[in-house]
PDB file of C-alpha atoms in Angstrom:
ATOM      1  CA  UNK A1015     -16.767 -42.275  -0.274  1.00  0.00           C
ATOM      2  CA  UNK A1016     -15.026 -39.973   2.009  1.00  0.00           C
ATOM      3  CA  UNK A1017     -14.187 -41.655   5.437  1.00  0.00           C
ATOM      4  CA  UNK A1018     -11.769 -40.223   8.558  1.00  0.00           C
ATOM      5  CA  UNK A1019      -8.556 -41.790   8.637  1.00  0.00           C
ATOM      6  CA  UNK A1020      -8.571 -43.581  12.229  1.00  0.00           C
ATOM      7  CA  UNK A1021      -7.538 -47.358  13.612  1.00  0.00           C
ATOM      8  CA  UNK A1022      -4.831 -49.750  14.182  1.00  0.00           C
ATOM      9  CA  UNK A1023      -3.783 -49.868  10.358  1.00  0.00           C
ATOM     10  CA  UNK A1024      -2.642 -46.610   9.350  1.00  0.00           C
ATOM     11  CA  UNK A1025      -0.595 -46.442  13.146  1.00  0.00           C
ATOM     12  CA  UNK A1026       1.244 -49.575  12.331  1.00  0.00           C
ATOM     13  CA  UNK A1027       2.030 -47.982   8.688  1.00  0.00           C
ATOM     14  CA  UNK A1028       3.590 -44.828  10.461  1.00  0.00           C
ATOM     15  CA  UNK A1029       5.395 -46.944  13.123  1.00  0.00           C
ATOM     16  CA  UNK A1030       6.963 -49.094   9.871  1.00  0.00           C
ATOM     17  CA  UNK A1031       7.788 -46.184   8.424  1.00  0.00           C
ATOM     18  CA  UNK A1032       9.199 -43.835  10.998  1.00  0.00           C
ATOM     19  CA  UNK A1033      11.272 -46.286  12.377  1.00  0.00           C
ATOM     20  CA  UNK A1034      12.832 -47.045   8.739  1.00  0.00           C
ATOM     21  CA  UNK A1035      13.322 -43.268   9.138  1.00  0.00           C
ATOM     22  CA  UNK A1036      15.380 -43.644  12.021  1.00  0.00           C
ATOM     23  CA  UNK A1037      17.432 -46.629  11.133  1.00  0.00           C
ATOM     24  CA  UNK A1038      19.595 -44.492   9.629  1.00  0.00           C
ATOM     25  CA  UNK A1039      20.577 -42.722  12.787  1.00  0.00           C
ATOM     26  CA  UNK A1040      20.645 -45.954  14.301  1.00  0.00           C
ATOM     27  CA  UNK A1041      23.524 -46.878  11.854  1.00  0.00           C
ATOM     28  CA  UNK A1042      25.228 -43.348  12.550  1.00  0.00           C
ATOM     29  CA  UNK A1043      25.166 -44.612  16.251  1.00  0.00           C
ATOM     30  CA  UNK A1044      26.602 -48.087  15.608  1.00  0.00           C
ATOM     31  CA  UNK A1045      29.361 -46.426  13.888  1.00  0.00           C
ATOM     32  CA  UNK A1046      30.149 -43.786  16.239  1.00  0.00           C
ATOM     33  CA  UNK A1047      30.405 -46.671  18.877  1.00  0.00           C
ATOM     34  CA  UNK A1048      33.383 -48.165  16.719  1.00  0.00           C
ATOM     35  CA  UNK A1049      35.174 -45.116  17.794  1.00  0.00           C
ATOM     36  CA  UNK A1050      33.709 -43.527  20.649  1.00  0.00           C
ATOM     37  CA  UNK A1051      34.121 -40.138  21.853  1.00  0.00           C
ATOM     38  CA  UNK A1052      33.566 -40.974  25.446  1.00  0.00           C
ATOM     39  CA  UNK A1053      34.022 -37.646  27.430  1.00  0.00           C
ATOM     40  CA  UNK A1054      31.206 -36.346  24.407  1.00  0.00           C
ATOM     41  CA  UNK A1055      27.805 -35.947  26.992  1.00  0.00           C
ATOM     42  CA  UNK A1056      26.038 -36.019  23.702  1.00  0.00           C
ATOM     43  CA  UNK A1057      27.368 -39.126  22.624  1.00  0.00           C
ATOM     44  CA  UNK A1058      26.510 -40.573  26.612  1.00  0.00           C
ATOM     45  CA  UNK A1059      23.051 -39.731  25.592  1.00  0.00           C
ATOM     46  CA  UNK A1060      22.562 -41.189  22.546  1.00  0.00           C
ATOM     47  CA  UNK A1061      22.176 -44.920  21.294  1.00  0.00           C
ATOM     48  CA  UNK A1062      19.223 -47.524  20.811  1.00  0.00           C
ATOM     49  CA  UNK A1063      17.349 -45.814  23.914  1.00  0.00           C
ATOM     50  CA  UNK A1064      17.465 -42.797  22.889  1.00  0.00           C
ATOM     51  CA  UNK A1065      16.198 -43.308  19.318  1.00  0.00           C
ATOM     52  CA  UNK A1066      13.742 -46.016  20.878  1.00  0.00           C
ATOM     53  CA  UNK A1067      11.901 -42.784  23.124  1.00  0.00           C
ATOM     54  CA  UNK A1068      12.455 -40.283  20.397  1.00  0.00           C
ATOM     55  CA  UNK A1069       9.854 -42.648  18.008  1.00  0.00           C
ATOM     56  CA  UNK A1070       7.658 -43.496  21.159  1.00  0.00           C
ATOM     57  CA  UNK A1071       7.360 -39.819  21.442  1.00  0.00           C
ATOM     58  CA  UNK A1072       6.479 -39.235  17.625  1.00  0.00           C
ATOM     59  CA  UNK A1073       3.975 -41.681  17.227  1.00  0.00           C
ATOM     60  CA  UNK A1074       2.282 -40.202  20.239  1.00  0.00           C
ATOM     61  CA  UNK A1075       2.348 -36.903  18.682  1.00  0.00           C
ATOM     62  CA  UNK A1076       0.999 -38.275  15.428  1.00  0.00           C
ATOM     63  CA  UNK A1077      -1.542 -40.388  17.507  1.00  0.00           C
ATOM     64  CA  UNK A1078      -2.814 -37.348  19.538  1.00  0.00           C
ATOM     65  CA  UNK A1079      -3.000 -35.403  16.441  1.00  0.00           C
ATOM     66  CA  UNK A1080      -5.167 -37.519  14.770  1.00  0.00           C
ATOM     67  CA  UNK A1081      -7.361 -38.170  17.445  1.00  0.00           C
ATOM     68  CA  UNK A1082      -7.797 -34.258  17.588  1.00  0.00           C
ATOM     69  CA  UNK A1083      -9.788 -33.792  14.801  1.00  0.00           C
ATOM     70  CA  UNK A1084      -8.602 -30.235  13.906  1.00  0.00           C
ATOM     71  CA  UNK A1085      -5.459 -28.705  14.422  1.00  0.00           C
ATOM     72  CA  UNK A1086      -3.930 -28.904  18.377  1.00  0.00           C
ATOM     73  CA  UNK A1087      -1.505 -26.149  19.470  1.00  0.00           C
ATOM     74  CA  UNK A1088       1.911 -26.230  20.526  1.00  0.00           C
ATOM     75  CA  UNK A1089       1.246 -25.638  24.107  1.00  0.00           C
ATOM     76  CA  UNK A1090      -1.852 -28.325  23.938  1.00  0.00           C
ATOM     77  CA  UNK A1091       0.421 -30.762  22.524  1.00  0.00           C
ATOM     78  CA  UNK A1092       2.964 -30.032  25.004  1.00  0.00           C
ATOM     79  CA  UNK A1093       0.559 -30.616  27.950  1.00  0.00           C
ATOM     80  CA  UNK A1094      -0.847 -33.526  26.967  1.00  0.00           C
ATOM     81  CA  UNK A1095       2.508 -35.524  26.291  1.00  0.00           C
ATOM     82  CA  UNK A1096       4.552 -34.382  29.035  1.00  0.00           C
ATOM     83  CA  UNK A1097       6.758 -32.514  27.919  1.00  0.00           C
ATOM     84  CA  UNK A1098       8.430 -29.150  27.861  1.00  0.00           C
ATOM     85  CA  UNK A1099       7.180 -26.994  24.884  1.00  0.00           C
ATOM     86  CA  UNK A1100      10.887 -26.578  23.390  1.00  0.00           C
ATOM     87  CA  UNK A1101      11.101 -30.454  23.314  1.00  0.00           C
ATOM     88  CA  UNK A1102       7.836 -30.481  21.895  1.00  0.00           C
ATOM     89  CA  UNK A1103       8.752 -27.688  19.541  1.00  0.00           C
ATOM     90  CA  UNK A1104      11.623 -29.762  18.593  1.00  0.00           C
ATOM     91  CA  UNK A1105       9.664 -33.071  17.550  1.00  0.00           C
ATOM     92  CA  UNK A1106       6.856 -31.361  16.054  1.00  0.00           C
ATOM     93  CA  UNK A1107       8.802 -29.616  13.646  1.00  0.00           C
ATOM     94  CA  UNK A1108      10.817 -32.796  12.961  1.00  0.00           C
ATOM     95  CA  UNK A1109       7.481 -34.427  11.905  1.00  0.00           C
ATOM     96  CA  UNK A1110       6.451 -31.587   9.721  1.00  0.00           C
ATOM     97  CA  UNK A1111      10.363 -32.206   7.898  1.00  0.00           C
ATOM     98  CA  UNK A1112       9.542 -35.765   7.624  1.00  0.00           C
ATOM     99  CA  UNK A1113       6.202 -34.934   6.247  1.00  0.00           C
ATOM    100  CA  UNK A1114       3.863 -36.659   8.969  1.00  0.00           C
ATOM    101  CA  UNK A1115       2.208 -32.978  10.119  1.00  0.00           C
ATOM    102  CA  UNK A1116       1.733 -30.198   8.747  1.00  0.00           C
ATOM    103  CA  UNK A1117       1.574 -26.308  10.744  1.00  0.00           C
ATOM    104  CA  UNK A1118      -1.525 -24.432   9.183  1.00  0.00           C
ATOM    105  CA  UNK A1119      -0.304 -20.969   8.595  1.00  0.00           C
ATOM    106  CA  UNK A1120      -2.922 -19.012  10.267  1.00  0.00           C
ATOM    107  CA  UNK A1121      -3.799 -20.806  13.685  1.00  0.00           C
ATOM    108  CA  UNK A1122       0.707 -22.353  13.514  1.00  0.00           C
ATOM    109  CA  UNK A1123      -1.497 -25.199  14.968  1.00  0.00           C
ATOM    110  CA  UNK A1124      -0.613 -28.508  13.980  1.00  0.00           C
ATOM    111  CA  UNK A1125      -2.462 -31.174  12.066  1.00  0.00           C
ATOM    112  CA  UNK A1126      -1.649 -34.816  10.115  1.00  0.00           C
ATOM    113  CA  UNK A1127      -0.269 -34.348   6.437  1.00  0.00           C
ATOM    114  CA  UNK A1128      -1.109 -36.298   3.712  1.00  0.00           C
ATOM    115  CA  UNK A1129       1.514 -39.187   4.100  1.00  0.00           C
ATOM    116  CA  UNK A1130      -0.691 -41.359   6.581  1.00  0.00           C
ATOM    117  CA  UNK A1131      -3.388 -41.156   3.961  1.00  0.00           C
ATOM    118  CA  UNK A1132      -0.899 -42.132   0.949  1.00  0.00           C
ATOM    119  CA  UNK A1133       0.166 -45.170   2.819  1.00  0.00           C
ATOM    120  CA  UNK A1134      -3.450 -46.410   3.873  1.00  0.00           C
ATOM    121  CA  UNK A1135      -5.081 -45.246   0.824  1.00  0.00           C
ATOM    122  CA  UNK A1136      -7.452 -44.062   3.272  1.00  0.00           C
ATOM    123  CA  UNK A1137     -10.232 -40.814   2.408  1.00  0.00           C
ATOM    124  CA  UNK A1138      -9.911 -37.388   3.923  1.00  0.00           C
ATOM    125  CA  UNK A1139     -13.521 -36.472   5.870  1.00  0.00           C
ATOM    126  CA  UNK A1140     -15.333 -33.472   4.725  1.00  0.00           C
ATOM    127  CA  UNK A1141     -14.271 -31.388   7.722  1.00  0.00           C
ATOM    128  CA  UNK A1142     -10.568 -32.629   7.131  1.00  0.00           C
ATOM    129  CA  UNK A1143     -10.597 -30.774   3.678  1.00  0.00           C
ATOM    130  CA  UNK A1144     -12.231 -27.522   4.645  1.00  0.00           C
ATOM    131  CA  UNK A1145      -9.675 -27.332   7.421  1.00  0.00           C
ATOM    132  CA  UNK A1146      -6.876 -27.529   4.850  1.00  0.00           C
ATOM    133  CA  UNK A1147      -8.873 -25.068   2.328  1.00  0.00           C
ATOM    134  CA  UNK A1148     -10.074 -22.173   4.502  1.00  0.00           C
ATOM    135  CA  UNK A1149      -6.751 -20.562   4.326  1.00  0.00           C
ATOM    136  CA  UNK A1150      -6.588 -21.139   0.944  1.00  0.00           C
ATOM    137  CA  UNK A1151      -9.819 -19.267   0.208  1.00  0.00           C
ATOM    138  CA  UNK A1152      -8.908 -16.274   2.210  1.00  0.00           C
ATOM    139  CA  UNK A1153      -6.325 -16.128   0.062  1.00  0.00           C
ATOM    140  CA  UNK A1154      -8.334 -16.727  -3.105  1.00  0.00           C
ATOM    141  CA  UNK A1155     -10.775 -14.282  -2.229  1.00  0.00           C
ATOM    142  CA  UNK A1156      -8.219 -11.577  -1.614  1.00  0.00           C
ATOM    143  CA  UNK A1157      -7.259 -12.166  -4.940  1.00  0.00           C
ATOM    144  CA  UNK A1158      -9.914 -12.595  -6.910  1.00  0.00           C
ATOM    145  CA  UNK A1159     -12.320  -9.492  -4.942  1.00  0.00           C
ATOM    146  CA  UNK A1160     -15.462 -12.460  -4.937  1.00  0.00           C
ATOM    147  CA  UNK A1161     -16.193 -15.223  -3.079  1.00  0.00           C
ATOM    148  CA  UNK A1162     -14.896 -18.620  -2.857  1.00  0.00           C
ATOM    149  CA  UNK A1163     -15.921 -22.182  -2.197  1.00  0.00           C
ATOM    150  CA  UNK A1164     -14.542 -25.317  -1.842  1.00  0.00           C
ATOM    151  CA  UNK A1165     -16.911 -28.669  -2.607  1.00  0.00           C
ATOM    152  CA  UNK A1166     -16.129 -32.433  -1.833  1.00  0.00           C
ATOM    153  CA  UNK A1167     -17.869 -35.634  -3.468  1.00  0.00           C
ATOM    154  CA  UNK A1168     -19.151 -37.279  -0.878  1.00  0.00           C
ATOM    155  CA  UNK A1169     -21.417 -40.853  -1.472  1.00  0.00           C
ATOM    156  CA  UNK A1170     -22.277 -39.462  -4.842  1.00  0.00           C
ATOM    157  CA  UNK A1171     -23.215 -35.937  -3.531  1.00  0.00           C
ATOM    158  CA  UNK A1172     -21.855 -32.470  -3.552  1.00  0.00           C
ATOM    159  CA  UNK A1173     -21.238 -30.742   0.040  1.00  0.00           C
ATOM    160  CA  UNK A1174     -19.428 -27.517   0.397  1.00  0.00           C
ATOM    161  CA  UNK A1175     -16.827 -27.847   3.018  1.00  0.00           C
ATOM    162  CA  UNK A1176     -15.349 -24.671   2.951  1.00  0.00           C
ATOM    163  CA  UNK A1177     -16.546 -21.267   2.038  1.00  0.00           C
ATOM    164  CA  UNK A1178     -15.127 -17.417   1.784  1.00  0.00           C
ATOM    165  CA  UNK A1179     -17.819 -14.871   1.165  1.00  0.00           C
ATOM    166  CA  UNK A1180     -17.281 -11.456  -0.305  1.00  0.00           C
ATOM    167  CA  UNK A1181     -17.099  -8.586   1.978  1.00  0.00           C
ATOM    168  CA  UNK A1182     -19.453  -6.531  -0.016  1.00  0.00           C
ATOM    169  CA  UNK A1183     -22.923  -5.702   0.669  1.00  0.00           C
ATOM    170  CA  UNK A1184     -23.761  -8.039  -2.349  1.00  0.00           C
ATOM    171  CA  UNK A1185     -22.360 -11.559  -1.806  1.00  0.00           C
ATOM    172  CA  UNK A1186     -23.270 -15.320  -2.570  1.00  0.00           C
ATOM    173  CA  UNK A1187     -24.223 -16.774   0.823  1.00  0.00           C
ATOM    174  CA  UNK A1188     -23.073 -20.181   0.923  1.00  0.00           C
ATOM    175  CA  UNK A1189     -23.992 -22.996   3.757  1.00  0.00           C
ATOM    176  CA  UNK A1190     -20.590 -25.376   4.531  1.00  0.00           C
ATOM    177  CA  UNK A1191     -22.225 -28.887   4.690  1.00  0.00           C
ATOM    178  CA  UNK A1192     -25.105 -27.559   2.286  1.00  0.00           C
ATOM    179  CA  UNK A1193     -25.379 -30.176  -0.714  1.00  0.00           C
ATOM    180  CA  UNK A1194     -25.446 -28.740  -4.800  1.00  0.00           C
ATOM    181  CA  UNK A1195     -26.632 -30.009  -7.853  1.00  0.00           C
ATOM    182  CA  UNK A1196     -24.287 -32.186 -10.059  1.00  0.00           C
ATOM    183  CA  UNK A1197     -25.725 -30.934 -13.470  1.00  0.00           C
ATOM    184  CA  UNK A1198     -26.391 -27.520 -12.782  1.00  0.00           C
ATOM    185  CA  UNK A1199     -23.545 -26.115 -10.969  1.00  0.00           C
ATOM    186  CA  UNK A1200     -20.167 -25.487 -11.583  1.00  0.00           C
ATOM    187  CA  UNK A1201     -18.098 -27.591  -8.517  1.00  0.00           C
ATOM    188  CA  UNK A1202     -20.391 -30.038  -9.081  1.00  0.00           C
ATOM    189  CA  UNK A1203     -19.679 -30.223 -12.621  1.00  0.00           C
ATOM    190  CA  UNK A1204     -16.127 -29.430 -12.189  1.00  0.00           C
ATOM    191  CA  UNK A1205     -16.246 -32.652 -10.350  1.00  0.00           C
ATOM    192  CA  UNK A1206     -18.345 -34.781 -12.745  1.00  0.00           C
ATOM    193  CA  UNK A1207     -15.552 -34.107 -15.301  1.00  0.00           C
ATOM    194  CA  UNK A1208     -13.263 -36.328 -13.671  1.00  0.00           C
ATOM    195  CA  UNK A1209     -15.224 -38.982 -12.925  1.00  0.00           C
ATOM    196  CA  UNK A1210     -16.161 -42.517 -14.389  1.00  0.00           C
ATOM    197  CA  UNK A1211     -18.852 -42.069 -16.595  1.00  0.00           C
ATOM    198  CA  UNK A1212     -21.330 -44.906 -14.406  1.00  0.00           C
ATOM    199  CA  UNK A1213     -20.366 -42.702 -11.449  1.00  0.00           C
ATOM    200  CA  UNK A1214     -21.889 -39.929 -13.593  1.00  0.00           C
ATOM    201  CA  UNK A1215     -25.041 -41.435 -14.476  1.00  0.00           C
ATOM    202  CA  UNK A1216     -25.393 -42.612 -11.440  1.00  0.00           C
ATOM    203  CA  UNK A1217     -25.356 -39.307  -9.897  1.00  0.00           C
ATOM    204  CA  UNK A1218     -27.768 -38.128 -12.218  1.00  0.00           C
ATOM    205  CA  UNK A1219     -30.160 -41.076 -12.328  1.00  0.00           C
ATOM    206  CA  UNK A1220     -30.396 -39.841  -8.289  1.00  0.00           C
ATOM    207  CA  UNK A1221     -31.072 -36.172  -9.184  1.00  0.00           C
ATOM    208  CA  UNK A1222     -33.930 -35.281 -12.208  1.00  0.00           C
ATOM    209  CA  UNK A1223     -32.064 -32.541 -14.027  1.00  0.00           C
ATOM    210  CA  UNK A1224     -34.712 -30.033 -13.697  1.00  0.00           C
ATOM    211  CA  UNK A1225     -34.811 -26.824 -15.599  1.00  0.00           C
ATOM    212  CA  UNK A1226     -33.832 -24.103 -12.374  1.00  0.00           C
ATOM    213  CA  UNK A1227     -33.556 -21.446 -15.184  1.00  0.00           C
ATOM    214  CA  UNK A1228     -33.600 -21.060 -19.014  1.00  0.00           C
ATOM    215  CA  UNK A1229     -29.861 -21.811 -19.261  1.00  0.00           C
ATOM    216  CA  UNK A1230     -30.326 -25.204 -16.860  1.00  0.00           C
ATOM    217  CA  UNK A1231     -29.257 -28.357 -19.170  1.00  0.00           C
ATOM    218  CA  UNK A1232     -31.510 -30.750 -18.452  1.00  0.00           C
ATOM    219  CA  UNK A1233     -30.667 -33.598 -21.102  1.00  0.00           C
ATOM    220  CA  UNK A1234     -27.811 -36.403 -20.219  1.00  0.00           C
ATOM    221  CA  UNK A1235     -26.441 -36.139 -24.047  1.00  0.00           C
ATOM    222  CA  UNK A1236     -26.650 -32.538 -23.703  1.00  0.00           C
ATOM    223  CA  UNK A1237     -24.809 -32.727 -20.040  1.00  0.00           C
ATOM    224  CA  UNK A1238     -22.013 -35.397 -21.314  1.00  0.00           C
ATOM    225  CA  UNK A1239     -21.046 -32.712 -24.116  1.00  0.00           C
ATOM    226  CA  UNK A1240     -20.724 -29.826 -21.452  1.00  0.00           C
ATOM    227  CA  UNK A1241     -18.519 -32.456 -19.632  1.00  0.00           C
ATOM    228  CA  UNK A1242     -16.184 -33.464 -22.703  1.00  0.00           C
ATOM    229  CA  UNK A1243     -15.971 -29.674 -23.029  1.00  0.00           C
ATOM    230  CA  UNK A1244     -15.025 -29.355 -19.053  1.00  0.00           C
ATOM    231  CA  UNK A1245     -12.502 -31.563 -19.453  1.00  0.00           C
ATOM    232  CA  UNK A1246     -11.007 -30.046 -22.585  1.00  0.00           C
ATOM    233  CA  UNK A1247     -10.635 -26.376 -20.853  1.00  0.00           C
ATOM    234  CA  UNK A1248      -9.749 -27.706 -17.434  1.00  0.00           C
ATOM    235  CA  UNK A1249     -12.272 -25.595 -15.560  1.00  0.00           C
ATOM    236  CA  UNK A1250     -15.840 -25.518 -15.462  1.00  0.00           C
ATOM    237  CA  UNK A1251     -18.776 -23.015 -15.734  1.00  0.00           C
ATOM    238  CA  UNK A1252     -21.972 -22.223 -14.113  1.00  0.00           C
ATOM    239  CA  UNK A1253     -23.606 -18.883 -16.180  1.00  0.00           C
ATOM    240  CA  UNK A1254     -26.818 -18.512 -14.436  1.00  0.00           C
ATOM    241  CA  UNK A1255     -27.673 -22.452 -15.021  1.00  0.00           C
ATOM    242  CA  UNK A1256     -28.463 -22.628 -10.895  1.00  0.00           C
ATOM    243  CA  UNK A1257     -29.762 -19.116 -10.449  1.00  0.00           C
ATOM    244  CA  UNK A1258     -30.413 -16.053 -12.812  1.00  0.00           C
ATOM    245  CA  UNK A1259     -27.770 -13.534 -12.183  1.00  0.00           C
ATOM    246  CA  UNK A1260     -25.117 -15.332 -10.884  1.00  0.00           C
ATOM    247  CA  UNK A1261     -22.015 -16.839 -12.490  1.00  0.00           C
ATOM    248  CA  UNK A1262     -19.210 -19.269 -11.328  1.00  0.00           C
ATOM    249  CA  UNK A1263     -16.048 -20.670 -11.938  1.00  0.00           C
ATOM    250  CA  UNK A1264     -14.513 -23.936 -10.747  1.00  0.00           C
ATOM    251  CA  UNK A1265     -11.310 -26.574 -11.039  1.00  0.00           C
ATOM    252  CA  UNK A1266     -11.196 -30.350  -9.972  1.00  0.00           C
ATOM    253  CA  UNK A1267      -9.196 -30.941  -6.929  1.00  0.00           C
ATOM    254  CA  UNK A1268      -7.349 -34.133  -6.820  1.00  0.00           C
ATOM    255  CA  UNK A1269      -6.117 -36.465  -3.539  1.00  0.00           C
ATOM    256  CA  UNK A1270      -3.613 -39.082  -2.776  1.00  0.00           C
ATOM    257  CA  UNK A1271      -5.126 -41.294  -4.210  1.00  0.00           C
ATOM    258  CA  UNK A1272      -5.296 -39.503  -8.081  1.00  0.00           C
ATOM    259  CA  UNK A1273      -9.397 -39.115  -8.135  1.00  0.00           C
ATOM    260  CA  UNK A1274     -11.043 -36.548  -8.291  1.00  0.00           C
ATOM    261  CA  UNK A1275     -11.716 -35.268  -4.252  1.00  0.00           C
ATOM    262  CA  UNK A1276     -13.889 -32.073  -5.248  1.00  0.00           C
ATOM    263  CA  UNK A1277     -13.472 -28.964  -6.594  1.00  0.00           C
ATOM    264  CA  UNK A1278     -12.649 -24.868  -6.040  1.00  0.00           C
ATOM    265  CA  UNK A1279     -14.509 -22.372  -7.101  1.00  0.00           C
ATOM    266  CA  UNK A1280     -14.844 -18.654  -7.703  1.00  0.00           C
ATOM    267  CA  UNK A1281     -18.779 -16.951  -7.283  1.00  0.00           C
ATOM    268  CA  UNK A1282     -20.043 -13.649  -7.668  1.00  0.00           C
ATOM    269  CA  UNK A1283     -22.915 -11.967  -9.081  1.00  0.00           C
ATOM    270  CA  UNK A1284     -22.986 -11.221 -12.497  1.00  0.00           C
ATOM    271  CA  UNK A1285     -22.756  -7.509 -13.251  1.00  0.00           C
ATOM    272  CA  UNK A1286     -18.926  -8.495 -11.429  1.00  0.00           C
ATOM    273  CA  UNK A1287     -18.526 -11.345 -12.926  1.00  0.00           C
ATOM    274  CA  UNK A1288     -18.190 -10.575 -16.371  1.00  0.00           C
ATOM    275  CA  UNK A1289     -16.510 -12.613 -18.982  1.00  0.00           C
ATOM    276  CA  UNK A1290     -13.336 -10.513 -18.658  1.00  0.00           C
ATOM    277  CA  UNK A1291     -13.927 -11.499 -14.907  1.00  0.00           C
ATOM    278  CA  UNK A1292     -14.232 -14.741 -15.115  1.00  0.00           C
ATOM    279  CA  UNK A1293     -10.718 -14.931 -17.548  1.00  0.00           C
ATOM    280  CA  UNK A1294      -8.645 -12.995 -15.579  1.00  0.00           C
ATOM    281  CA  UNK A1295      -9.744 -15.246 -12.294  1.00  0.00           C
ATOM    282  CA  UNK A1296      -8.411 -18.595 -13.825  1.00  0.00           C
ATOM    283  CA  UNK A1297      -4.958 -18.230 -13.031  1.00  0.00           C
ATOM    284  CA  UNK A1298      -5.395 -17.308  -9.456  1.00  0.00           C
ATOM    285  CA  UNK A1299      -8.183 -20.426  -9.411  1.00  0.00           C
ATOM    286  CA  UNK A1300      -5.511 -22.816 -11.432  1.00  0.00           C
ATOM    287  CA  UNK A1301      -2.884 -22.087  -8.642  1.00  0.00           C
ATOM    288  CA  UNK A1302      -4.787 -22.899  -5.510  1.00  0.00           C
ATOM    289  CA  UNK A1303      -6.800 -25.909  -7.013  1.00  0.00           C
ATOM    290  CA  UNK A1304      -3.315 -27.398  -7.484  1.00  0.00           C
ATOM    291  CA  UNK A1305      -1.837 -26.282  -3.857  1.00  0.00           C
ATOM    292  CA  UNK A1306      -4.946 -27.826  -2.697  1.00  0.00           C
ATOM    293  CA  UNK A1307      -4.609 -31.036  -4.419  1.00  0.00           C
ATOM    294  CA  UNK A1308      -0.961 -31.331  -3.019  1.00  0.00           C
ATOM    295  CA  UNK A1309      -2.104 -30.779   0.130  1.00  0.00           C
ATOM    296  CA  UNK A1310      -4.206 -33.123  -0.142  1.00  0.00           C
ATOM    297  CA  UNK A1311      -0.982 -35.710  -1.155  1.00  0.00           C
ATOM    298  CA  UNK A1312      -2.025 -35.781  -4.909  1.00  0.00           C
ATOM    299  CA  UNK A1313       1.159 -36.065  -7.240  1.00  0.00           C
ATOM    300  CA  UNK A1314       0.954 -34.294 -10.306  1.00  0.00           C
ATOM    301  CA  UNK A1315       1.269 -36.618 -13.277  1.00  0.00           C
ATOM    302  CA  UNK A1316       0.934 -33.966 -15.756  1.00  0.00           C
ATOM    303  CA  UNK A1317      -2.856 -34.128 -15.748  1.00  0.00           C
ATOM    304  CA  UNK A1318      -4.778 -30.890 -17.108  1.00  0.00           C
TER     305      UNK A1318
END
């Protein structure tokens, strides 16, 4: 289940951990007090104080942040904690070093990493990980010439949370919070892959595999060999087993916490997305599902 990070627990975890963070120039300060450089004005204006409003002033920023829901500006953040936008500048970017925030790279606005949900163990939300993706899919799309989509697994269902369509006049419309098919579509399958096999059944015991085309499998056996096969190839395919003419592509995206979060995927119609298509598009889907995934805080293990 995907769930927004929020309350008392992950705060204290960030407070434990940025102040371990600072220790270190708390010991720089003890020593520099053993030999003091007294007619220093920076060294007047350091110590225990300063240190003590420097982490009073991150956790707010981390706090506000979070509370935000989608990325806050530097100006925003500056307004709302008091401070003048070079100072804010400043801590912000300190944050981002120490890996508490990250600055998307369209909007430069500012929005909470992965480390607060590696420490909790916490879920991203749905709207979280499109936020993260959308850039990504520009991107994706640019590359690839089709459109792009990114799904989450969410209480056993698929839901797009991020989409790209193709500028052409033909293009795959796609609906963000729109549900899919686990059995018959290739994010949902791309996500079945790399799940327990009760979670599997499960899913499909919920959805009657119904035949949306000739190609549709509609057998569990039948369904648990296209899976074996997913995982084998690292990448999953829907040819026209959702809707005649169209074909898709898609890779598992991976979290924190090393499960499967969702998956990435390439769409198109299918006199452009031909076999040749569809091979030449897996590198440029490969490399995003993984920037994705360590966005996301997943640690690559060497899984395929």
């Amino acid at each position: 289940m995907l769930v927004s990070l929020c309350g008392p627990c992950w705060m204290a975890a960030a407070a434990a951990n940025l102040a371990n963070e600072t220790q270190r120039a708390d010991t720089l300060n003890t020593m520099k007090q053993a030999h003091p450089a007294r007619s220093d004005p920076a060294h007047r204006a350091s110590g225990p104080a300063a240190t003590h409003r420097s982490l009073e002033r991150g956790l707010a920023a981390i706090e506000l942040v979070a509370a935000a829901g989608s990325p806050l500006a530097l100006a925003e953040i500056a307004r709302r904690l008091g401070l003048h936008r070079s100072t804010a500048h400043h801590l912000l970017q300190t944050l981002v070093a120490l890996g508490w925030l990250r600055q998307e790279e369209d909007s430069r606005g500012y929005a909470l990493s992965a480390r607060p949900y590696q420490l909790t163990g916490r879920k991203w939300s749905v709207a979280q990980v499109g936020e993260i993706a959308q850039p990504l899919l520009e991107k994706l799309t640019a590359e690839t010439g089709e459109g792009s989509s990114v799904a989450a697994w969410v209480d056993g269902i698929v839901t797009i949370a991020a989409k790209r369509e193709h500028d052409g006049p033909v293009r795959v419309v796609q609906d963000v919070g729109g549900t899919r098919p686990v059995y018959c579509t290739a994010v949902g399958k791309a996500i079945a892959g790399w799940l327990p096999r009760a979670e599997v059944l499960a899913a499909l015991a919920r959805e009657p595999m119904v035949a949306l085309t000739p190609k549709t499998i509609t057998t569990v056996p039948a369904f648990e060999q296209e899976l074996r096969r997913i995982r084998n190839a690292g990448y999953a395919l829907d040819d026209e087993e959702q809707f005649e003419g169209l074909r898709c592509i898609a890779m598992p995206v991976f979290c924190h916490t090393g499960e499967v979060l969702g998956s990435i995927c390439v769409v198109g119609p299918k006199h452009r997305m031909t076999h040749q298509k569809i091979a030449s598009v897996r590198a440029p889907l490969g490399k995003f599902a993984r920037e994705l995934s360590q966005r996301l805080g997943f640690v690559d293990a060497g899984r395929k």
